[in-house]
PDB file of C-alpha atoms and ligand atoms in Angstrom:
ATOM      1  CA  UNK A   1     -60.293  84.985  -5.848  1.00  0.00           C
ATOM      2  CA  UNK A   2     -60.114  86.688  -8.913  1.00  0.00           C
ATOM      3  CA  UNK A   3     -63.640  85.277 -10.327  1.00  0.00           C
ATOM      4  CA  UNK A   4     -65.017  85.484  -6.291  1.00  0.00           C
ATOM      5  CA  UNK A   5     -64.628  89.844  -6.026  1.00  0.00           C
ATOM      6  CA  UNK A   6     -66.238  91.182  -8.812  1.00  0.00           C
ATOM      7  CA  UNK A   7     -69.237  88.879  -8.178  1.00  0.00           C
ATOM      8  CA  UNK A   8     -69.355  90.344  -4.388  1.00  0.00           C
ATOM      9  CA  UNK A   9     -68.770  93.615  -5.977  1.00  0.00           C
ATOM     10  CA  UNK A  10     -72.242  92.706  -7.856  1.00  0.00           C
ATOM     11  CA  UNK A  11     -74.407  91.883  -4.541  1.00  0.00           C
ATOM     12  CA  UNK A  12     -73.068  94.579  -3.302  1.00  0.00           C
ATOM     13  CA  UNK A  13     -74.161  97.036  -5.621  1.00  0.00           C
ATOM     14  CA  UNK A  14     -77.736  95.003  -6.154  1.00  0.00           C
ATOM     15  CA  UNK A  15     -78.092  95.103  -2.667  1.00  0.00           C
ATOM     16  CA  UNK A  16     -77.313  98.800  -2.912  1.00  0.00           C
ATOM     17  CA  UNK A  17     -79.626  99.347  -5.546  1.00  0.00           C
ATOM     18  CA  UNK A  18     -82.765  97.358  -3.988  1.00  0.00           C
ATOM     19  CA  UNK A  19     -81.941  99.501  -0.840  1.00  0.00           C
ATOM     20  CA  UNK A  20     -81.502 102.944  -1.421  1.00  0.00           C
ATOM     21  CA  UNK A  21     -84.966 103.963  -3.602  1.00  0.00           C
ATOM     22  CA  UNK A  22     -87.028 102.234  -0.108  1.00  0.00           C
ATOM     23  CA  UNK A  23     -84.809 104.069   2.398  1.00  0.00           C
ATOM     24  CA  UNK A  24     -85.617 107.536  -0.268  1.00  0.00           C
ATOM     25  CA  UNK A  25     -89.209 107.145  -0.309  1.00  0.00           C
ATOM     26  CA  UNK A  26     -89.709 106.568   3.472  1.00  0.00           C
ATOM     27  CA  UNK A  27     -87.333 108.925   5.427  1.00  0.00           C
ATOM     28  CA  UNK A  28     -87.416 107.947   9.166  1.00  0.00           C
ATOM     29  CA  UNK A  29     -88.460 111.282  10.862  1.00  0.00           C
ATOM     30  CA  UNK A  30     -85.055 111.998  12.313  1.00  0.00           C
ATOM     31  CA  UNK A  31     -84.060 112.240   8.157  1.00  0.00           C
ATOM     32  CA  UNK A  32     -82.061 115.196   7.720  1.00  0.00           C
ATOM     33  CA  UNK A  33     -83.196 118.127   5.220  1.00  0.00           C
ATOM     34  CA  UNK A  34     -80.875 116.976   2.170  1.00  0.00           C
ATOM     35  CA  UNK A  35     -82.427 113.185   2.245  1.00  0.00           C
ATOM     36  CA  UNK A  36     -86.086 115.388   1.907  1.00  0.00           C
ATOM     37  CA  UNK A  37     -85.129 117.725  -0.366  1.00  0.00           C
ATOM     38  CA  UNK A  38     -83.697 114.702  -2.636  1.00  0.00           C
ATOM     39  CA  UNK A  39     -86.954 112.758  -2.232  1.00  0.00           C
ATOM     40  CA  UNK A  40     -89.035 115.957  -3.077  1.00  0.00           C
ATOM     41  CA  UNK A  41     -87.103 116.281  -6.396  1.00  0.00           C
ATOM     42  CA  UNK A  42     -87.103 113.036  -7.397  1.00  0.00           C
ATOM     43  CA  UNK A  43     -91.317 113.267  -6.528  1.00  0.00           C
ATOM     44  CA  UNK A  44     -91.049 116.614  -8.821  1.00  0.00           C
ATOM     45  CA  UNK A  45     -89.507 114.939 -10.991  1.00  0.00           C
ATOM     46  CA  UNK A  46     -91.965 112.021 -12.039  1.00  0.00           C
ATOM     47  CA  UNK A  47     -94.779 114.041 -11.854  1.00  0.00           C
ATOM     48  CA  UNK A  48     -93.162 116.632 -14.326  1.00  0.00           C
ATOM     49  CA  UNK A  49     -92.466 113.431 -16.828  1.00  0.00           C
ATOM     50  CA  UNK A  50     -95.715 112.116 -16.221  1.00  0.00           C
ATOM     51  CA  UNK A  51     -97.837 115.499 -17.250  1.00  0.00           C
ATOM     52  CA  UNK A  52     -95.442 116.216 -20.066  1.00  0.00           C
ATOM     53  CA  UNK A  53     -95.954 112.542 -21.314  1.00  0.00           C
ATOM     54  CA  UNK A  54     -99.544 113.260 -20.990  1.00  0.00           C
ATOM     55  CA  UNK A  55     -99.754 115.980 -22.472  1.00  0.00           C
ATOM     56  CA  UNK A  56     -97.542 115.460 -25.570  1.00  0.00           C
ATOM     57  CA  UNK A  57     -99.075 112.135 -26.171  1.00  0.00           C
ATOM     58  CA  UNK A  58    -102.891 114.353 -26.344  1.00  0.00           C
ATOM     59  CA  UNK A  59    -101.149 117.347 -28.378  1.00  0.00           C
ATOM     60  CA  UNK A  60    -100.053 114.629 -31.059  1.00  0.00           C
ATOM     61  CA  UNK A  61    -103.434 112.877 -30.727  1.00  0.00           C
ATOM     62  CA  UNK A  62    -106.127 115.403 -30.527  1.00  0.00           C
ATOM     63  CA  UNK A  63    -104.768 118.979 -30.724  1.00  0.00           C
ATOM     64  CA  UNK A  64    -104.874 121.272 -28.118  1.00  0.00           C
ATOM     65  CA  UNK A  65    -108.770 121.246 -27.752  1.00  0.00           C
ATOM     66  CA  UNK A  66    -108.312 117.935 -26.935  1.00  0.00           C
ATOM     67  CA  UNK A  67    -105.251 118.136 -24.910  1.00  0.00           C
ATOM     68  CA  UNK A  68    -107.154 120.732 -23.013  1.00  0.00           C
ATOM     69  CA  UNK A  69    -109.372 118.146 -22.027  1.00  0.00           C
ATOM     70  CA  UNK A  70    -106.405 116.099 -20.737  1.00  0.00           C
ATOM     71  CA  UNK A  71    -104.885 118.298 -18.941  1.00  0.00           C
ATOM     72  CA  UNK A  72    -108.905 118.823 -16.805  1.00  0.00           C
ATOM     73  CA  UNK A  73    -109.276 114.856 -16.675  1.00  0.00           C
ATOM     74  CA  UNK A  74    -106.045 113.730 -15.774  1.00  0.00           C
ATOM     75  CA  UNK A  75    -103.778 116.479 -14.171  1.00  0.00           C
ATOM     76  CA  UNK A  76    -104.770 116.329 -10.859  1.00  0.00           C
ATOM     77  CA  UNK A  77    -105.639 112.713 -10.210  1.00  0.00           C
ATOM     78  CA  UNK A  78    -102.287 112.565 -11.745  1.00  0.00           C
ATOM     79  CA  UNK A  79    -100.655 114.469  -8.986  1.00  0.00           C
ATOM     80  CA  UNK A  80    -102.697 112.585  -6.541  1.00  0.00           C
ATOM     81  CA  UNK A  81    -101.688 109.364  -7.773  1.00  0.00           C
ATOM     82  CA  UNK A  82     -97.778 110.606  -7.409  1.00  0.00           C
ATOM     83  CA  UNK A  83     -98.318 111.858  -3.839  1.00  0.00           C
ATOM     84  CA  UNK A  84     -99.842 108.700  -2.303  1.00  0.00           C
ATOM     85  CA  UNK A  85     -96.918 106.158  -4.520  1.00  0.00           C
ATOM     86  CA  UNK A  86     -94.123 109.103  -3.172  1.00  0.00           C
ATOM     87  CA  UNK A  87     -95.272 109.477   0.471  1.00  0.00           C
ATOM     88  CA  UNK A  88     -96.091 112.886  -0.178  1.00  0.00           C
ATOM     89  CA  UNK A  89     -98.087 115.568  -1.085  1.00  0.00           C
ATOM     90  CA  UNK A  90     -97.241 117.258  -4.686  1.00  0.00           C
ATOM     91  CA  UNK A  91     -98.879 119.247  -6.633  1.00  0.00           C
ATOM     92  CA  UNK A  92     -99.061 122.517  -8.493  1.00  0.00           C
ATOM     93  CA  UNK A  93     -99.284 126.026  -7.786  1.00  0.00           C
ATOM     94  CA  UNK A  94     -99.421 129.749  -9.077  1.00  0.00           C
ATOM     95  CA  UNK A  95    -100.290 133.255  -8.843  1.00  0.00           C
ATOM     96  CA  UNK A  96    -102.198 132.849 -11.460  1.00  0.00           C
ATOM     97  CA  UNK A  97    -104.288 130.008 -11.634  1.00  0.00           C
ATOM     98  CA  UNK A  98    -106.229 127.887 -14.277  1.00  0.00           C
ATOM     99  CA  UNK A  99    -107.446 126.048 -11.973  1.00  0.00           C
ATOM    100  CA  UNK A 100    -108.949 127.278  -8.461  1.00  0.00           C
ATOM    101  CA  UNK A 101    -107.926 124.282  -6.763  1.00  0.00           C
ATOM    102  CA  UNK A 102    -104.015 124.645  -7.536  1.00  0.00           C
ATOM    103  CA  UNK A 103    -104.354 128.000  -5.014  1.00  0.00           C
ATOM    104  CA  UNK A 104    -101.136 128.677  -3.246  1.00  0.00           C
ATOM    105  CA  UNK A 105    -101.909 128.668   0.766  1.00  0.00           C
ATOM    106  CA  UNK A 106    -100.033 131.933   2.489  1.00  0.00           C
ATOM    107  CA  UNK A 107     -96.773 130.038   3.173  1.00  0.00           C
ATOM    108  CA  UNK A 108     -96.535 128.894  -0.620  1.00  0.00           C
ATOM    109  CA  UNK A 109     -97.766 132.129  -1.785  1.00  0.00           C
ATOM    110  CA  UNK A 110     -94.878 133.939  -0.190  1.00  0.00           C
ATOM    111  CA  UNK A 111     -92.482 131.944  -1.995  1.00  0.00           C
ATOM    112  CA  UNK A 112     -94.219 132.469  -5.293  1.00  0.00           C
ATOM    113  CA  UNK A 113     -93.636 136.464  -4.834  1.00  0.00           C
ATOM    114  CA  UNK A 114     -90.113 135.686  -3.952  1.00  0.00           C
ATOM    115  CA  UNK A 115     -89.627 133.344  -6.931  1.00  0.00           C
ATOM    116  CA  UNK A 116     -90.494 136.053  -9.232  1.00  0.00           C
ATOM    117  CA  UNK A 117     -88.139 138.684  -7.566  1.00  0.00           C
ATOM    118  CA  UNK A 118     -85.204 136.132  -7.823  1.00  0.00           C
ATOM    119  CA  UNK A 119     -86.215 135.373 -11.482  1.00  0.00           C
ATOM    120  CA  UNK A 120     -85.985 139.401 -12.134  1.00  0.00           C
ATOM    121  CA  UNK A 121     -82.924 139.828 -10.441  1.00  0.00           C
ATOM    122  CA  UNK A 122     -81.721 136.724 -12.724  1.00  0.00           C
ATOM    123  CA  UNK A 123     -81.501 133.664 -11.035  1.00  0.00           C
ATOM    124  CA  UNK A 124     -81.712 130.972 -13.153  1.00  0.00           C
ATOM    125  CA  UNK A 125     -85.267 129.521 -13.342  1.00  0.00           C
ATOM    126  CA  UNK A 126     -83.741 125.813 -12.733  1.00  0.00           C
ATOM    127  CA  UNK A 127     -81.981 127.013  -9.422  1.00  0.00           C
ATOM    128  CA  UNK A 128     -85.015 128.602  -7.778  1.00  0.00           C
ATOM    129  CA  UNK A 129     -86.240 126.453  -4.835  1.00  0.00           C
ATOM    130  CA  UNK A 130     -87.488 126.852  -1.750  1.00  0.00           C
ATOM    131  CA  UNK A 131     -87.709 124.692   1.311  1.00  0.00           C
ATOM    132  CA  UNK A 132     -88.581 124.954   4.857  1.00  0.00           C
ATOM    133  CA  UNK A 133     -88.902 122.688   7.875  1.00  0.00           C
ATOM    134  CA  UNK A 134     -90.454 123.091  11.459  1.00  0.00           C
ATOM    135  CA  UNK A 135     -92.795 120.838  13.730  1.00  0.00           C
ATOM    136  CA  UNK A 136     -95.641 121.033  11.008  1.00  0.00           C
ATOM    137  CA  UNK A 137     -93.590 119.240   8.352  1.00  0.00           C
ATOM    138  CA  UNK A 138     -91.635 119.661   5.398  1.00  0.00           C
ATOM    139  CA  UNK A 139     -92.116 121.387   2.972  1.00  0.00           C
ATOM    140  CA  UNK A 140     -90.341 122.676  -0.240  1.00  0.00           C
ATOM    141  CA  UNK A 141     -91.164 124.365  -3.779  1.00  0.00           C
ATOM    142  CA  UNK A 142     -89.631 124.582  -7.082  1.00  0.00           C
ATOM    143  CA  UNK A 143     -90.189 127.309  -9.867  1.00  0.00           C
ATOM    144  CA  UNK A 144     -91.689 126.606 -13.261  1.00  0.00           C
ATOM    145  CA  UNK A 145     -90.857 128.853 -15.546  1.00  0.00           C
ATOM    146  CA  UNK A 146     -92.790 129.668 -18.931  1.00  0.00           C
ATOM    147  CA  UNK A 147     -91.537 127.395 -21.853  1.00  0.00           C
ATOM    148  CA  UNK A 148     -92.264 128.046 -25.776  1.00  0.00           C
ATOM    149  CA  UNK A 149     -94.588 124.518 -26.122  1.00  0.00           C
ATOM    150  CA  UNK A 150     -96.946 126.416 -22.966  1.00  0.00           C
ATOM    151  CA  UNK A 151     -97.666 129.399 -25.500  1.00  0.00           C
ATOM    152  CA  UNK A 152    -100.649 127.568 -26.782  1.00  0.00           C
ATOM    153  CA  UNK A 153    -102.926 127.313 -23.878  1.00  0.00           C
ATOM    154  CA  UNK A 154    -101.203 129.846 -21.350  1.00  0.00           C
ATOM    155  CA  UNK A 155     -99.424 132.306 -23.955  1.00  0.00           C
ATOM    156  CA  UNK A 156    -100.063 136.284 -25.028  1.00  0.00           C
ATOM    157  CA  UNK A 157    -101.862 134.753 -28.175  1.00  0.00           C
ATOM    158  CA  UNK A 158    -104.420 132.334 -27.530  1.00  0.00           C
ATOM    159  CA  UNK A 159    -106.333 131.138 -30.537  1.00  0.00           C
ATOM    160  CA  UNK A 160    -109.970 132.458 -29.808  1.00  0.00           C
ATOM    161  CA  UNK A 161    -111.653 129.160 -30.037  1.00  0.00           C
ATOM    162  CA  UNK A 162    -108.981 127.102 -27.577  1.00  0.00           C
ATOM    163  CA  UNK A 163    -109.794 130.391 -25.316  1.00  0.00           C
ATOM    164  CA  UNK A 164    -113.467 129.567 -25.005  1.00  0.00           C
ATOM    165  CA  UNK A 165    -112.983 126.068 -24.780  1.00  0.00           C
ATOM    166  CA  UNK A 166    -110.825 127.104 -21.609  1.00  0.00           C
ATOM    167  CA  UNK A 167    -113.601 129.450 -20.426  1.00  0.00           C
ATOM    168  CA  UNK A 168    -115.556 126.690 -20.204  1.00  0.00           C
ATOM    169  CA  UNK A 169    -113.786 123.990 -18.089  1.00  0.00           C
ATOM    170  CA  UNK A 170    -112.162 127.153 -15.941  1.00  0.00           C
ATOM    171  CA  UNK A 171    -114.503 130.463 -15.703  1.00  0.00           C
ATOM    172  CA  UNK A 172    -112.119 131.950 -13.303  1.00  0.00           C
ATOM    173  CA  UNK A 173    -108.949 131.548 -15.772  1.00  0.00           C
ATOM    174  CA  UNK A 174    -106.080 133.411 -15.141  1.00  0.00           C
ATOM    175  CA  UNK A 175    -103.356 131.550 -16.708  1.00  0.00           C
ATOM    176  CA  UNK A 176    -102.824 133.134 -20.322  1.00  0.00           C
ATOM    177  CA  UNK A 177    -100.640 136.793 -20.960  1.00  0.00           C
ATOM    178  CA  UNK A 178     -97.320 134.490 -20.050  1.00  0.00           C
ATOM    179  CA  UNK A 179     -94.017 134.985 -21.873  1.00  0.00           C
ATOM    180  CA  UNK A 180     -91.591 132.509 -22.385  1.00  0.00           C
ATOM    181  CA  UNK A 181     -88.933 132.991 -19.101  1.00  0.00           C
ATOM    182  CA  UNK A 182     -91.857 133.912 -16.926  1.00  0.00           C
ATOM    183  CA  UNK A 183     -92.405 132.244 -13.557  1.00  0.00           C
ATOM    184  CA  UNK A 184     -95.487 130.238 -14.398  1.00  0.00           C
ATOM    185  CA  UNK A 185     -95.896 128.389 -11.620  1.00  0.00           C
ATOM    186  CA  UNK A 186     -94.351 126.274  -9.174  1.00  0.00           C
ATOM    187  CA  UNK A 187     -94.123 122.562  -8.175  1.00  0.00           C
ATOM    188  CA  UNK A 188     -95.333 121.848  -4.151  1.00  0.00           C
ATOM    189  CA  UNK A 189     -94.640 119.200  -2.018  1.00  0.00           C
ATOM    190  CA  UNK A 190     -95.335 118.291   1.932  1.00  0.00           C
ATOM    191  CA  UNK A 191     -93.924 115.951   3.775  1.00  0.00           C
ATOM    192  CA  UNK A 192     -96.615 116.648   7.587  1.00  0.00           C
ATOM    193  CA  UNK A 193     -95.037 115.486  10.814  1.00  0.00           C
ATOM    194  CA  UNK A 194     -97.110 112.158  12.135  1.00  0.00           C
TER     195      UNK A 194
HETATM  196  C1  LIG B 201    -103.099 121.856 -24.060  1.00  0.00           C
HETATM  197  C2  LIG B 201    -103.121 123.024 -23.208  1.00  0.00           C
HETATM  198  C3  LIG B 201    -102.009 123.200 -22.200  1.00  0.00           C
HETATM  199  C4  LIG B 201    -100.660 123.256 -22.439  1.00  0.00           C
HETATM  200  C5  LIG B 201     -99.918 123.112 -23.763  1.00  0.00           C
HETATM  201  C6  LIG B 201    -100.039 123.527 -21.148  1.00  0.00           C
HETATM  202  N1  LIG B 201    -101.000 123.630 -20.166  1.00  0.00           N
HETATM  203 FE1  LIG B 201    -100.686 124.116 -18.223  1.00  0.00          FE
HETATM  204  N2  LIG B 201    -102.635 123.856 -17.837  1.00  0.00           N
HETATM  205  C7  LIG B 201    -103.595 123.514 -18.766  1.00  0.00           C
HETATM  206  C8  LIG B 201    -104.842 123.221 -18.080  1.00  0.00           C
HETATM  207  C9  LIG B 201    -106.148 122.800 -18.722  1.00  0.00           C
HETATM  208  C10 LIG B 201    -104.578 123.384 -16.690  1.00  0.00           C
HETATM  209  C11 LIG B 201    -105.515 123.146 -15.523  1.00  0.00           C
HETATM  210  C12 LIG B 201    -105.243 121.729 -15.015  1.00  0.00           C
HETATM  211  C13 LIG B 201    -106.046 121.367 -13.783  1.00  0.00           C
HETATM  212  O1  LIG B 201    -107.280 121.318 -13.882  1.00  0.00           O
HETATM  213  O2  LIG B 201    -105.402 121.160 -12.726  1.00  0.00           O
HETATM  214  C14 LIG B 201    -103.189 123.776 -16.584  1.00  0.00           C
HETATM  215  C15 LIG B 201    -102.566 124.051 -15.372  1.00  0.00           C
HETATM  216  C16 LIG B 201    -101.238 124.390 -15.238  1.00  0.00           C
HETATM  217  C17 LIG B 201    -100.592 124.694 -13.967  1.00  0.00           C
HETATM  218  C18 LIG B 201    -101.219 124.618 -12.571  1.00  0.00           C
HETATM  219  C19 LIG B 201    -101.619 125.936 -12.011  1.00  0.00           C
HETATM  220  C20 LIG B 201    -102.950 126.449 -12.528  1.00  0.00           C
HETATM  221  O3  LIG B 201    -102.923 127.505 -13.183  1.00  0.00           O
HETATM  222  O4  LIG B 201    -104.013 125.808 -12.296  1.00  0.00           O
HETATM  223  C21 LIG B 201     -99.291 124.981 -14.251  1.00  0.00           C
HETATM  224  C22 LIG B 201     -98.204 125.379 -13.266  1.00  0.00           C
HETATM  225  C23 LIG B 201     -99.131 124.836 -15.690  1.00  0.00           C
HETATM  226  N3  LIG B 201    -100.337 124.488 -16.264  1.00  0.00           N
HETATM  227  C24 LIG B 201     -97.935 125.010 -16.360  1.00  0.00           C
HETATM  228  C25 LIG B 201     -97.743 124.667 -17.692  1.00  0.00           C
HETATM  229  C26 LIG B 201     -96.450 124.662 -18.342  1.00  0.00           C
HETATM  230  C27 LIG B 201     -95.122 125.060 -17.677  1.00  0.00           C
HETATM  231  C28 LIG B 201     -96.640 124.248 -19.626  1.00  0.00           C
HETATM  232  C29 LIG B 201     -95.619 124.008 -20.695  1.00  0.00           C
HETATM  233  C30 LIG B 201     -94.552 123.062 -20.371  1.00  0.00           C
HETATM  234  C31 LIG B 201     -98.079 124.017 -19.789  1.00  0.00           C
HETATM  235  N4  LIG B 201     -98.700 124.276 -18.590  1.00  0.00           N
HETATM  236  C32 LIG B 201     -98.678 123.637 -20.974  1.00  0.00           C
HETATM  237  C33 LIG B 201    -103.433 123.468 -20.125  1.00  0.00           C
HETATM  238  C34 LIG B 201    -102.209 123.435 -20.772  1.00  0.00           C
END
């Protein structure tokens, strides 16, 4: 008996284990809003490892020219890659955009306005979210705020060369003039009805 439960005790929590990550990445549609809102930041998440992985592995590499580079190769058929593996669309967002095709739609741009109001007020950046559901879906955003390491390619003092580099790949660039503790941007993801 004594040799028999902690070996249950093991299936048990294997059989636990090889459960739970299936039943998180396809929610039946009756799932309620915490199971989403779990899968949504776990999707955040990886794709937030994934770019910084990315991106610190080009830094160390090939500078920020080459990061630069990178981050306009691999970003978004990063965050494509993510949605389809998650079962949902994730990507990223701003008021002010690098790129034109992170644009906010109304719904998302709302929330950005809102983010920024909280962040004044003095919400902590890690506690802003936002997340609504209706017969179109699920949906739900998370702030990023403006770290120290971001200076170099989004900060008040872009080195003049990196900057037309930027000018380049993105004409229509937006995203420098931040300040560590800003609101950046924010993470999106959509889970559509069928
Ligand atoms: C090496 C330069 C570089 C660094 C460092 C960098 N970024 Fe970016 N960032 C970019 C580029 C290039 C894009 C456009 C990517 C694309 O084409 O989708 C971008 C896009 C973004 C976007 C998407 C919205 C938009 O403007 O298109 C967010 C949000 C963002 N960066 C946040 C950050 C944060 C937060 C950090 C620090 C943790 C950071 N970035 C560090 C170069 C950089």
């Amino acid at each position: 008996m004594d040799r028999v439960a902690p070996r249950i005790a093991l299936l048990l929590w294997l059989a636990g284990a090889a459960v739970s990550p299936a039943a998180a990445e396809s929610p039946d549609q009756g799932a309620d809003l915490t199971t989403r809102q779990e899968q949504a930041r776990a999707a955040i998440k990886h794709l937030q490892l994934s770019l910084q992985l990315a991106l610190g592995y080009a830094m160390l590499e090939a500078g920020p020219e080459g990061a630069i580079q990178t981050c306009n190769l691999s970003a978004l058929p990063m965050t494509d890659e993510i949605s389809g593996a998650m079962g949902a669309e994730i990507g990223r967002t701003a008021l002010r955009l690098r790129n034109p095709a992170n644009a906010p739609d109304e719904w998302e741009q709302e929330q950005l306005h809102s983010f920024e109001a909280r962040l004044a007020a003095g919400e902590p950046a890690a506690a802003i979210e936002a997340v609504r559901q209706d017969e179109t879906g699920f949906r739900f955003m998370k702030a990023i705020p403006m770290q120290d390491q971001c200076a170099v390619c989004h900060g008040t003092e872009v080195d003049p060369a990196l900057q037309e580099r930027i000018g380049k790949l993105y004409p229509a660039d937006e995203a420098t003039g931040f300040r560590t503790g800003d609101l950046r941007g924010a993470f999106t993801v959509t889970i559509p009805s069928p």
